[in-house]
CSV table of C-alpha atoms in Angstrom, one decimal:
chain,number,residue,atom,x,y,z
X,168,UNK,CA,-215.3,13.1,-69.1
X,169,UNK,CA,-219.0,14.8,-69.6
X,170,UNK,CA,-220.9,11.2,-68.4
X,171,UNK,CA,-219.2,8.9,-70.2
X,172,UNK,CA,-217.5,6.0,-68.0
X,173,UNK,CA,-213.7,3.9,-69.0
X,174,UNK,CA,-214.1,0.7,-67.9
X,175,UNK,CA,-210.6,-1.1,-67.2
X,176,UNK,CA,-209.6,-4.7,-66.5
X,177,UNK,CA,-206.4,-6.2,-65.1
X,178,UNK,CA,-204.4,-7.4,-62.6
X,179,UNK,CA,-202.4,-4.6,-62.2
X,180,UNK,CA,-205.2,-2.3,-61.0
X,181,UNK,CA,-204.6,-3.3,-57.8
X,182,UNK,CA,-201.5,-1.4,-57.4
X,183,UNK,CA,-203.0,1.3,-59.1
X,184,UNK,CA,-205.5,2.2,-56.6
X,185,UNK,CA,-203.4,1.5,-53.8
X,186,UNK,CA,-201.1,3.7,-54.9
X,187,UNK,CA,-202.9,6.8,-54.2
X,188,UNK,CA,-202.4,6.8,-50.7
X,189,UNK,CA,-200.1,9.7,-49.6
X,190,UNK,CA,-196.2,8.2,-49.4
X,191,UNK,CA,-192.6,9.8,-48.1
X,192,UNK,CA,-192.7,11.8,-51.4
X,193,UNK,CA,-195.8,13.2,-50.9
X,194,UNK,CA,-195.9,17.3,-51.1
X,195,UNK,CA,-198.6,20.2,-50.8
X,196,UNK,CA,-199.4,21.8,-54.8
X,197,UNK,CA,-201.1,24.8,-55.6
X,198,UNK,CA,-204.0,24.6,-58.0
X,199,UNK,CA,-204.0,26.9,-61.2
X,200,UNK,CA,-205.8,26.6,-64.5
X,201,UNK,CA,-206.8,23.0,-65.1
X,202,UNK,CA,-203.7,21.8,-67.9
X,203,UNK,CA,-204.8,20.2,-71.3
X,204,UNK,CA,-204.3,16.9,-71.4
X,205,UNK,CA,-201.7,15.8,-74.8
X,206,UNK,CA,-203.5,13.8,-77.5
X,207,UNK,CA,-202.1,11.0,-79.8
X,208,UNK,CA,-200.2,13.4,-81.6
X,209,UNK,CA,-198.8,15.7,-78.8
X,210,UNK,CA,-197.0,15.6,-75.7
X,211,UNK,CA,-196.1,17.6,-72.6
X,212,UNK,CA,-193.0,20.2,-72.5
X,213,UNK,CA,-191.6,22.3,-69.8
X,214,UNK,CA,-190.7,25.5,-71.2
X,215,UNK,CA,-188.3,26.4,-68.6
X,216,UNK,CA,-186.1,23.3,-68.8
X,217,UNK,CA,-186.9,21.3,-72.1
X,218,UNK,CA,-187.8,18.5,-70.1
X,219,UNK,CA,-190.3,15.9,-72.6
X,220,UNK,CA,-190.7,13.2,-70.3
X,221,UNK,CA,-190.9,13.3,-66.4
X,222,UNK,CA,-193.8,15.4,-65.0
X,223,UNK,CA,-196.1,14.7,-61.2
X,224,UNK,CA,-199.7,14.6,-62.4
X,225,UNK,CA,-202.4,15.4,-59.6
X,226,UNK,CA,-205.5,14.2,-61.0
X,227,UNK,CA,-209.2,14.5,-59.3
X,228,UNK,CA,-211.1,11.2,-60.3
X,229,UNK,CA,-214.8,9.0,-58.7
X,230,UNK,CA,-214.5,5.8,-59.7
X,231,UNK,CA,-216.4,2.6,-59.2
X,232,UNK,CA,-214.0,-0.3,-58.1
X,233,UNK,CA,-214.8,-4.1,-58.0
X,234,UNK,CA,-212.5,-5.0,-55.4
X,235,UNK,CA,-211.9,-8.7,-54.6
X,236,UNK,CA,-210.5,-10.0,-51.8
X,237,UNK,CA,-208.5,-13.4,-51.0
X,238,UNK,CA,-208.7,-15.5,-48.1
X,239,UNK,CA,-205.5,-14.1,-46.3
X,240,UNK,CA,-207.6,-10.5,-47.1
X,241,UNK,CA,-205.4,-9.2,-49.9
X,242,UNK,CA,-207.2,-7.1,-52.2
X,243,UNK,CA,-206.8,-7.0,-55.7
X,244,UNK,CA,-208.8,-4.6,-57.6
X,245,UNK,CA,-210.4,-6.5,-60.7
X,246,UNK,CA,-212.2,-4.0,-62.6
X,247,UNK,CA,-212.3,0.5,-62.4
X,248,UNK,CA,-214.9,2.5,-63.9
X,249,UNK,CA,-214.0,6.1,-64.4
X,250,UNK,CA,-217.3,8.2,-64.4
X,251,UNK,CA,-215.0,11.6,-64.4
X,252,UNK,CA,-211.3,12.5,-64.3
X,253,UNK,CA,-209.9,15.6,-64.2
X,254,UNK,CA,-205.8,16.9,-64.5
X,255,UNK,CA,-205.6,19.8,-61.7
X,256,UNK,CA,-202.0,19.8,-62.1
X,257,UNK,CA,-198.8,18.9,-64.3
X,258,UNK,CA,-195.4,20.0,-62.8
X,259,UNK,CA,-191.9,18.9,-64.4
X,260,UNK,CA,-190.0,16.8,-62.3
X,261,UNK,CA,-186.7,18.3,-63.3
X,262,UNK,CA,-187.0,22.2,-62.5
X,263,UNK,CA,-190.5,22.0,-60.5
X,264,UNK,CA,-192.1,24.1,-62.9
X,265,UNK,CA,-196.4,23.9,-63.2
X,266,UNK,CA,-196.8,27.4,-65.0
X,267,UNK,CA,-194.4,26.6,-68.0
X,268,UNK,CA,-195.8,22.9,-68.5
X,269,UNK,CA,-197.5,23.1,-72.5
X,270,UNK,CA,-198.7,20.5,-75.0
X,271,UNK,CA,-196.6,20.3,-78.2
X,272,UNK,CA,-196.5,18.3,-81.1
X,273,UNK,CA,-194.8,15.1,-80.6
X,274,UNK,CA,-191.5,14.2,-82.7
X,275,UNK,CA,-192.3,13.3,-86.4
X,276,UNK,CA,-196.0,14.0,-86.2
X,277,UNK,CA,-195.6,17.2,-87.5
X,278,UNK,CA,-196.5,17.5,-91.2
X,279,UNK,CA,-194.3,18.6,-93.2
């Protein structure tokens, strides 16, 4: 994100960044080109399958996390900052594709 930092608040942070730890589902991916990440006005598409809207993301982040924790020692992540994010990956969840996933224009953003 070229030194610029996203500051985000909320309770549901917490199982955000626990999240990231490696579950049943987890599986090795190859890294290519680094994909384009879709705008306001675009989306991702698998070329292979037609496939808009289910795609694994493996994104490279450092973040700053306030974590805070309760008595019992439950943590709760109250704030992230994001000092740089990167997408290494996009692969459709359908037909496993990564080299056919592309940004396209979303549905009725397209001028006529």
């Amino acid at each position: 994100m070229n030194g610029q930092c996203r500051r985000h608040d909320g309770p549901d942070l917490a199982e955000h960044a626990l999240a990231g730890r490696a579950g049943p589902y987890a599986r090795a991916v190859s890294s290519t080109s680094h994909p384009a990440l879709p705008g306001p006005a675009s989306r991702w598409r698998c070329a292979r399958c037609g496939n808009l809207t289910r795609f694994d993301v493996t994104r490279r982040s450092r973040v700053t996390e306030f974590w805070h924790f309760d008595l019992p020692g439950e943590p709760r992540v109250e704030s992230v900052e994001v000092h740089e994010e990167q997408v290494e990956q996009v692969r459709c969840r359908w037909c496993d594709s990564v080299d056919d996933v592309e940004v396209v224009p979303r549905g009725g953003s397209e001028e006529a």
